[in-house]
């Protein structure tokens, strides 16, 4: 069995991270999604415990105090964080755990978990990115502008990631991520007792 690992997907708002992750999970039912906690209110159609754990600021700060987050960040005026216990349990079982988080959170993980795999999702063009944020229609004009400004800043972080994937056509972006996973699983460092396994299969 190969060892479990964290698969981090980041990218500016509007790159289609949500859509890509959903399709990735649909096509790969073995990948486990880490549900984040947030102080942001649910958008239409979002379900508590499925998209996010929607909690208030006080509860979030208590969880920070109890060291319950693997990472957390303050993004677009709200807290977002990855509950630690669930993720670590799944990794220890040998699972691949998908985290869809912002660059600040990803950099915290990079410091503490060297074995995580970091993927940065990019839009085909910045113009397309703005169109996608506007088309989503869930944000006020002020929010849209803030997210677009943040997108420019976030692009500076791409150099800290292991891979970049362009999300032009969702299916292609997902296939690229699947290729990355396949290669990562074959890394020698993620396998235990390779020689013994080969010898068990017979031969010399
Ligand atoms: P949204 O409000 O659009 O769902 O998410 C806003 C940003 O927060 C996105 O960039 C998303 O990736 C990020 N985010 C979601 N969950 C987490 C988390 O647990 N930790 C961090 N650091 N960022 C998160």
mmCIF file of C-alpha atoms and ligand atoms in Angstrom:
data_model
loop_
_atom_site.group_PDB
_atom_site.id
_atom_site.type_symbol
_atom_site.label_atom_id
_atom_site.label_comp_id
_atom_site.label_asym_id
_atom_site.label_seq_id
_atom_site.Cartn_x
_atom_site.Cartn_y
_atom_site.Cartn_z
ATOM 1 C CA UNK A 1 0.000 0.000 0.000
ATOM 2 C CA UNK A 2 1.335 3.447 -0.847
ATOM 3 C CA UNK A 3 1.396 6.020 1.927
ATOM 4 C CA UNK A 4 -1.410 8.559 2.095
ATOM 5 C CA UNK A 5 -0.762 12.188 1.265
ATOM 6 C CA UNK A 6 -2.293 15.642 1.206
ATOM 7 C CA UNK A 7 -3.239 16.990 -2.205
ATOM 8 C CA UNK A 8 -3.462 20.767 -2.035
ATOM 9 C CA UNK A 9 -5.301 22.687 -4.754
ATOM 10 C CA UNK A 10 -5.138 26.482 -4.694
ATOM 11 C CA UNK A 11 -5.755 29.197 -7.210
ATOM 12 C CA UNK A 12 -7.414 32.577 -7.481
ATOM 13 C CA UNK A 13 -11.181 32.922 -6.978
ATOM 14 C CA UNK A 14 -12.911 32.237 -10.269
ATOM 15 C CA UNK A 15 -10.386 29.692 -11.585
ATOM 16 C CA UNK A 16 -13.018 27.026 -11.103
ATOM 17 C CA UNK A 17 -11.378 25.204 -8.193
ATOM 18 C CA UNK A 18 -14.765 24.097 -6.882
ATOM 19 C CA UNK A 19 -15.870 22.658 -10.232
ATOM 20 C CA UNK A 20 -12.554 20.940 -10.866
ATOM 21 C CA UNK A 21 -12.449 19.412 -7.371
ATOM 22 C CA UNK A 22 -16.051 18.203 -7.688
ATOM 23 C CA UNK A 23 -15.285 16.483 -11.006
ATOM 24 C CA UNK A 24 -12.049 15.039 -9.619
ATOM 25 C CA UNK A 25 -13.942 13.538 -6.660
ATOM 26 C CA UNK A 26 -16.675 12.201 -8.934
ATOM 27 C CA UNK A 27 -14.150 10.428 -11.154
ATOM 28 C CA UNK A 28 -11.984 9.212 -8.267
ATOM 29 C CA UNK A 29 -14.169 7.996 -5.433
ATOM 30 C CA UNK A 30 -11.082 6.916 -3.478
ATOM 31 C CA UNK A 31 -10.007 10.544 -2.921
ATOM 32 C CA UNK A 32 -11.254 12.027 0.350
ATOM 33 C CA UNK A 33 -12.331 15.681 0.464
ATOM 34 C CA UNK A 34 -11.450 17.666 3.572
ATOM 35 C CA UNK A 35 -14.438 19.834 4.529
ATOM 36 C CA UNK A 36 -13.167 23.186 5.821
ATOM 37 C CA UNK A 37 -14.668 25.304 8.551
ATOM 38 C CA UNK A 38 -15.540 28.910 7.721
ATOM 39 C CA UNK A 39 -17.146 31.964 9.268
ATOM 40 C CA UNK A 40 -18.569 33.008 5.877
ATOM 41 C CA UNK A 41 -22.307 32.504 5.427
ATOM 42 C CA UNK A 42 -23.541 29.733 3.114
ATOM 43 C CA UNK A 43 -24.232 30.627 -0.538
ATOM 44 C CA UNK A 44 -27.425 29.431 -2.159
ATOM 45 C CA UNK A 45 -27.284 25.652 -2.496
ATOM 46 C CA UNK A 46 -24.355 25.149 -0.099
ATOM 47 C CA UNK A 47 -24.857 22.503 2.561
ATOM 48 C CA UNK A 48 -23.414 22.583 6.079
ATOM 49 C CA UNK A 49 -21.010 19.679 6.590
ATOM 50 C CA UNK A 50 -20.731 19.050 2.868
ATOM 51 C CA UNK A 51 -19.361 22.259 1.327
ATOM 52 C CA UNK A 52 -18.146 23.749 4.597
ATOM 53 C CA UNK A 53 -18.790 23.601 8.319
ATOM 54 C CA UNK A 54 -20.415 27.010 8.731
ATOM 55 C CA UNK A 55 -19.510 28.267 12.207
ATOM 56 C CA UNK A 56 -19.377 31.647 13.943
ATOM 57 C CA UNK A 57 -16.253 33.663 14.693
ATOM 58 C CA UNK A 58 -16.307 32.788 18.378
ATOM 59 C CA UNK A 59 -16.350 29.026 17.717
ATOM 60 C CA UNK A 60 -13.629 29.435 15.073
ATOM 61 C CA UNK A 61 -11.394 31.306 17.508
ATOM 62 C CA UNK A 62 -11.980 28.655 20.184
ATOM 63 C CA UNK A 63 -10.884 26.006 17.692
ATOM 64 C CA UNK A 64 -7.742 28.040 16.907
ATOM 65 C CA UNK A 65 -7.022 28.190 20.644
ATOM 66 C CA UNK A 66 -7.452 24.404 20.951
ATOM 67 C CA UNK A 67 -5.026 23.808 18.063
ATOM 68 C CA UNK A 68 -7.755 22.057 16.069
ATOM 69 C CA UNK A 69 -6.651 23.385 12.672
ATOM 70 C CA UNK A 70 -3.989 21.983 10.379
ATOM 71 C CA UNK A 71 -3.907 25.478 8.888
ATOM 72 C CA UNK A 72 -6.211 28.459 8.817
ATOM 73 C CA UNK A 73 -6.322 31.846 7.143
ATOM 74 C CA UNK A 74 -8.281 35.042 6.992
ATOM 75 C CA UNK A 75 -9.493 35.297 3.377
ATOM 76 C CA UNK A 76 -11.806 37.938 1.881
ATOM 77 C CA UNK A 77 -12.908 39.113 5.399
ATOM 78 C CA UNK A 78 -13.651 35.623 6.750
ATOM 79 C CA UNK A 79 -11.813 32.815 8.510
ATOM 80 C CA UNK A 80 -11.283 29.493 6.724
ATOM 81 C CA UNK A 81 -9.532 26.474 8.230
ATOM 82 C CA UNK A 82 -8.811 22.766 7.777
ATOM 83 C CA UNK A 83 -9.854 20.588 10.743
ATOM 84 C CA UNK A 84 -6.720 18.641 11.703
ATOM 85 C CA UNK A 85 -8.013 15.430 13.299
ATOM 86 C CA UNK A 86 -10.003 14.130 10.314
ATOM 87 C CA UNK A 87 -7.237 14.808 7.805
ATOM 88 C CA UNK A 88 -4.508 13.142 9.857
ATOM 89 C CA UNK A 89 -6.627 10.054 10.493
ATOM 90 C CA UNK A 90 -7.264 9.580 6.771
ATOM 91 C CA UNK A 91 -3.615 10.137 5.803
ATOM 92 C CA UNK A 92 -2.555 7.566 8.381
ATOM 93 C CA UNK A 93 -4.976 5.081 6.794
ATOM 94 C CA UNK A 94 -3.140 5.566 3.470
ATOM 95 C CA UNK A 95 -5.738 7.813 1.839
ATOM 96 C CA UNK A 96 -5.249 10.780 -0.483
ATOM 97 C CA UNK A 97 -6.917 13.807 1.102
ATOM 98 C CA UNK A 98 -7.873 16.765 -1.080
ATOM 99 C CA UNK A 99 -7.659 20.272 0.395
ATOM 100 C CA UNK A 100 -9.057 23.173 -1.619
ATOM 101 C CA UNK A 101 -7.448 26.079 0.205
ATOM 102 C CA UNK A 102 -5.978 29.525 -0.385
ATOM 103 C CA UNK A 103 -2.269 30.298 -0.809
ATOM 104 C CA UNK A 104 -1.748 31.437 2.801
ATOM 105 C CA UNK A 105 -3.030 28.102 4.110
ATOM 106 C CA UNK A 106 -1.017 26.182 1.537
ATOM 107 C CA UNK A 107 2.180 27.947 2.638
ATOM 108 C CA UNK A 108 1.490 27.006 6.287
ATOM 109 C CA UNK A 109 1.158 23.361 5.237
ATOM 110 C CA UNK A 110 4.329 23.576 3.178
ATOM 111 C CA UNK A 111 6.262 24.505 6.319
ATOM 112 C CA UNK A 112 4.883 21.624 8.382
ATOM 113 C CA UNK A 113 4.104 18.769 5.976
ATOM 114 C CA UNK A 114 6.847 18.327 3.433
ATOM 115 C CA UNK A 115 5.143 15.316 1.858
ATOM 116 C CA UNK A 116 2.085 17.226 0.626
ATOM 117 C CA UNK A 117 1.600 17.786 -3.125
ATOM 118 C CA UNK A 118 0.867 21.360 -4.196
ATOM 119 C CA UNK A 119 -1.104 22.169 -7.332
ATOM 120 C CA UNK A 120 -1.866 25.702 -8.499
ATOM 121 C CA UNK A 121 -4.887 26.065 -10.742
ATOM 122 C CA UNK A 122 -4.727 28.876 -13.298
ATOM 123 C CA UNK A 123 -7.375 30.481 -15.495
ATOM 124 C CA UNK A 124 -6.714 30.518 -19.269
ATOM 125 C CA UNK A 125 -6.546 34.359 -19.095
ATOM 126 C CA UNK A 126 -7.154 37.029 -16.444
ATOM 127 C CA UNK A 127 -10.006 38.414 -18.549
ATOM 128 C CA UNK A 128 -11.697 35.033 -18.452
ATOM 129 C CA UNK A 129 -11.156 34.974 -14.683
ATOM 130 C CA UNK A 130 -13.016 38.264 -14.215
ATOM 131 C CA UNK A 131 -15.854 37.042 -16.460
ATOM 132 C CA UNK A 132 -16.179 33.892 -14.370
ATOM 133 C CA UNK A 133 -16.320 35.815 -11.080
ATOM 134 C CA UNK A 134 -18.983 38.158 -12.489
ATOM 135 C CA UNK A 135 -20.963 35.298 -14.076
ATOM 136 C CA UNK A 136 -21.131 33.434 -10.763
ATOM 137 C CA UNK A 137 -23.299 36.334 -9.582
ATOM 138 C CA UNK A 138 -23.033 35.448 -5.894
ATOM 139 C CA UNK A 139 -20.907 38.444 -4.888
ATOM 140 C CA UNK A 140 -21.465 42.184 -4.583
ATOM 141 C CA UNK A 141 -19.478 44.522 -6.839
ATOM 142 C CA UNK A 142 -17.169 45.331 -3.930
ATOM 143 C CA UNK A 143 -16.562 41.620 -3.346
ATOM 144 C CA UNK A 144 -15.898 41.003 -7.031
ATOM 145 C CA UNK A 145 -13.293 43.763 -7.141
ATOM 146 C CA UNK A 146 -11.630 42.529 -3.939
ATOM 147 C CA UNK A 147 -11.469 38.962 -5.249
ATOM 148 C CA UNK A 148 -10.030 40.153 -8.550
ATOM 149 C CA UNK A 149 -7.345 42.229 -6.795
ATOM 150 C CA UNK A 150 -6.491 39.229 -4.603
ATOM 151 C CA UNK A 151 -6.240 37.038 -7.701
ATOM 152 C CA UNK A 152 -3.378 39.186 -9.015
ATOM 153 C CA UNK A 153 -1.542 38.973 -5.688
ATOM 154 C CA UNK A 154 -2.060 35.213 -5.454
ATOM 155 C CA UNK A 155 -0.441 34.639 -8.846
ATOM 156 C CA UNK A 156 2.888 35.609 -7.260
ATOM 157 C CA UNK A 157 2.764 32.413 -5.196
ATOM 158 C CA UNK A 158 2.709 29.997 -8.124
ATOM 159 C CA UNK A 159 6.487 29.501 -7.810
ATOM 160 C CA UNK A 160 5.991 27.851 -4.413
ATOM 161 C CA UNK A 161 3.835 25.074 -5.856
ATOM 162 C CA UNK A 162 4.933 21.734 -7.339
ATOM 163 C CA UNK A 163 2.615 21.788 -10.371
ATOM 164 C CA UNK A 164 0.377 24.183 -12.270
ATOM 165 C CA UNK A 165 -2.764 23.157 -14.127
ATOM 166 C CA UNK A 166 -4.670 25.448 -16.513
ATOM 167 C CA UNK A 167 -8.422 25.178 -16.186
ATOM 168 C CA UNK A 168 -9.685 25.900 -19.662
ATOM 169 C CA UNK A 169 -11.723 22.722 -20.148
ATOM 170 C CA UNK A 170 -12.669 21.104 -16.828
ATOM 171 C CA UNK A 171 -12.243 17.496 -18.029
ATOM 172 C CA UNK A 172 -8.711 18.269 -19.255
ATOM 173 C CA UNK A 173 -7.753 19.974 -15.993
ATOM 174 C CA UNK A 174 -9.014 16.936 -14.069
ATOM 175 C CA UNK A 175 -7.055 14.576 -16.331
ATOM 176 C CA UNK A 176 -3.909 16.611 -15.654
ATOM 177 C CA UNK A 177 -4.491 16.304 -11.905
ATOM 178 C CA UNK A 178 -5.067 12.567 -12.259
ATOM 179 C CA UNK A 179 -1.700 12.268 -14.043
ATOM 180 C CA UNK A 180 -0.027 14.128 -11.194
ATOM 181 C CA UNK A 181 -1.630 11.799 -8.635
ATOM 182 C CA UNK A 182 -0.573 8.731 -10.580
ATOM 183 C CA UNK A 183 3.041 9.898 -10.712
ATOM 184 C CA UNK A 184 3.052 10.944 -7.053
ATOM 185 C CA UNK A 185 1.789 7.515 -5.982
ATOM 186 C CA UNK A 186 4.761 5.944 -7.771
ATOM 187 C CA UNK A 187 7.322 8.036 -5.917
ATOM 188 C CA UNK A 188 9.711 5.723 -4.143
ATOM 189 C CA UNK A 189 9.333 7.712 -0.912
ATOM 190 C CA UNK A 190 5.594 6.949 -0.863
ATOM 191 C CA UNK A 191 6.053 3.186 -1.049
ATOM 192 C CA UNK A 192 7.109 0.916 1.736
ATOM 193 C CA UNK A 193 9.159 -2.273 1.299
ATOM 194 C CA UNK A 194 9.317 -2.169 -2.517
ATOM 195 C CA UNK A 195 12.054 -4.820 -2.653
ATOM 196 C CA UNK A 196 10.129 -7.226 -0.399
ATOM 197 C CA UNK A 197 7.015 -6.819 -2.537
ATOM 198 C CA UNK A 198 8.917 -7.695 -5.717
ATOM 199 C CA UNK A 199 10.574 -10.692 -4.042
ATOM 200 C CA UNK A 200 7.184 -11.939 -2.807
ATOM 201 C CA UNK A 201 6.053 -12.163 -6.413
ATOM 202 C CA UNK A 202 8.626 -14.899 -6.953
ATOM 203 C CA UNK A 203 11.652 -15.118 -9.245
ATOM 204 C CA UNK A 204 15.156 -15.307 -7.868
HETATM 205 P P1 LIG B 1 -15.054 30.701 -1.035
HETATM 206 O O1 LIG B 1 -15.575 31.721 -0.088
HETATM 207 O O2 LIG B 1 -15.107 31.181 -2.469
HETATM 208 O O3 LIG B 1 -15.669 29.342 -0.854
HETATM 209 O O4 LIG B 1 -13.514 30.490 -0.695
HETATM 210 C C1 LIG B 1 -12.651 31.593 -0.629
HETATM 211 C C2 LIG B 1 -11.208 31.126 -0.559
HETATM 212 O O5 LIG B 1 -10.976 30.409 0.660
HETATM 213 C C3 LIG B 1 -10.825 30.159 -1.684
HETATM 214 O O6 LIG B 1 -9.555 30.577 -2.195
HETATM 215 C C4 LIG B 1 -10.716 28.828 -0.993
HETATM 216 O O7 LIG B 1 -9.772 27.996 -1.631
HETATM 217 C C5 LIG B 1 -10.229 29.248 0.371
HETATM 218 N N1 LIG B 1 -10.459 28.236 1.406
HETATM 219 C C6 LIG B 1 -11.497 27.379 1.536
HETATM 220 N N2 LIG B 1 -11.323 26.572 2.593
HETATM 221 C C7 LIG B 1 -10.131 26.899 3.140
HETATM 222 C C8 LIG B 1 -9.377 26.421 4.261
HETATM 223 O O8 LIG B 1 -9.739 25.511 4.983
HETATM 224 N N3 LIG B 1 -8.205 27.049 4.525
HETATM 225 C C9 LIG B 1 -7.733 28.085 3.754
HETATM 226 N N4 LIG B 1 -6.559 28.594 4.086
HETATM 227 N N5 LIG B 1 -8.413 28.551 2.700
HETATM 228 C C10 LIG B 1 -9.586 27.976 2.392
#
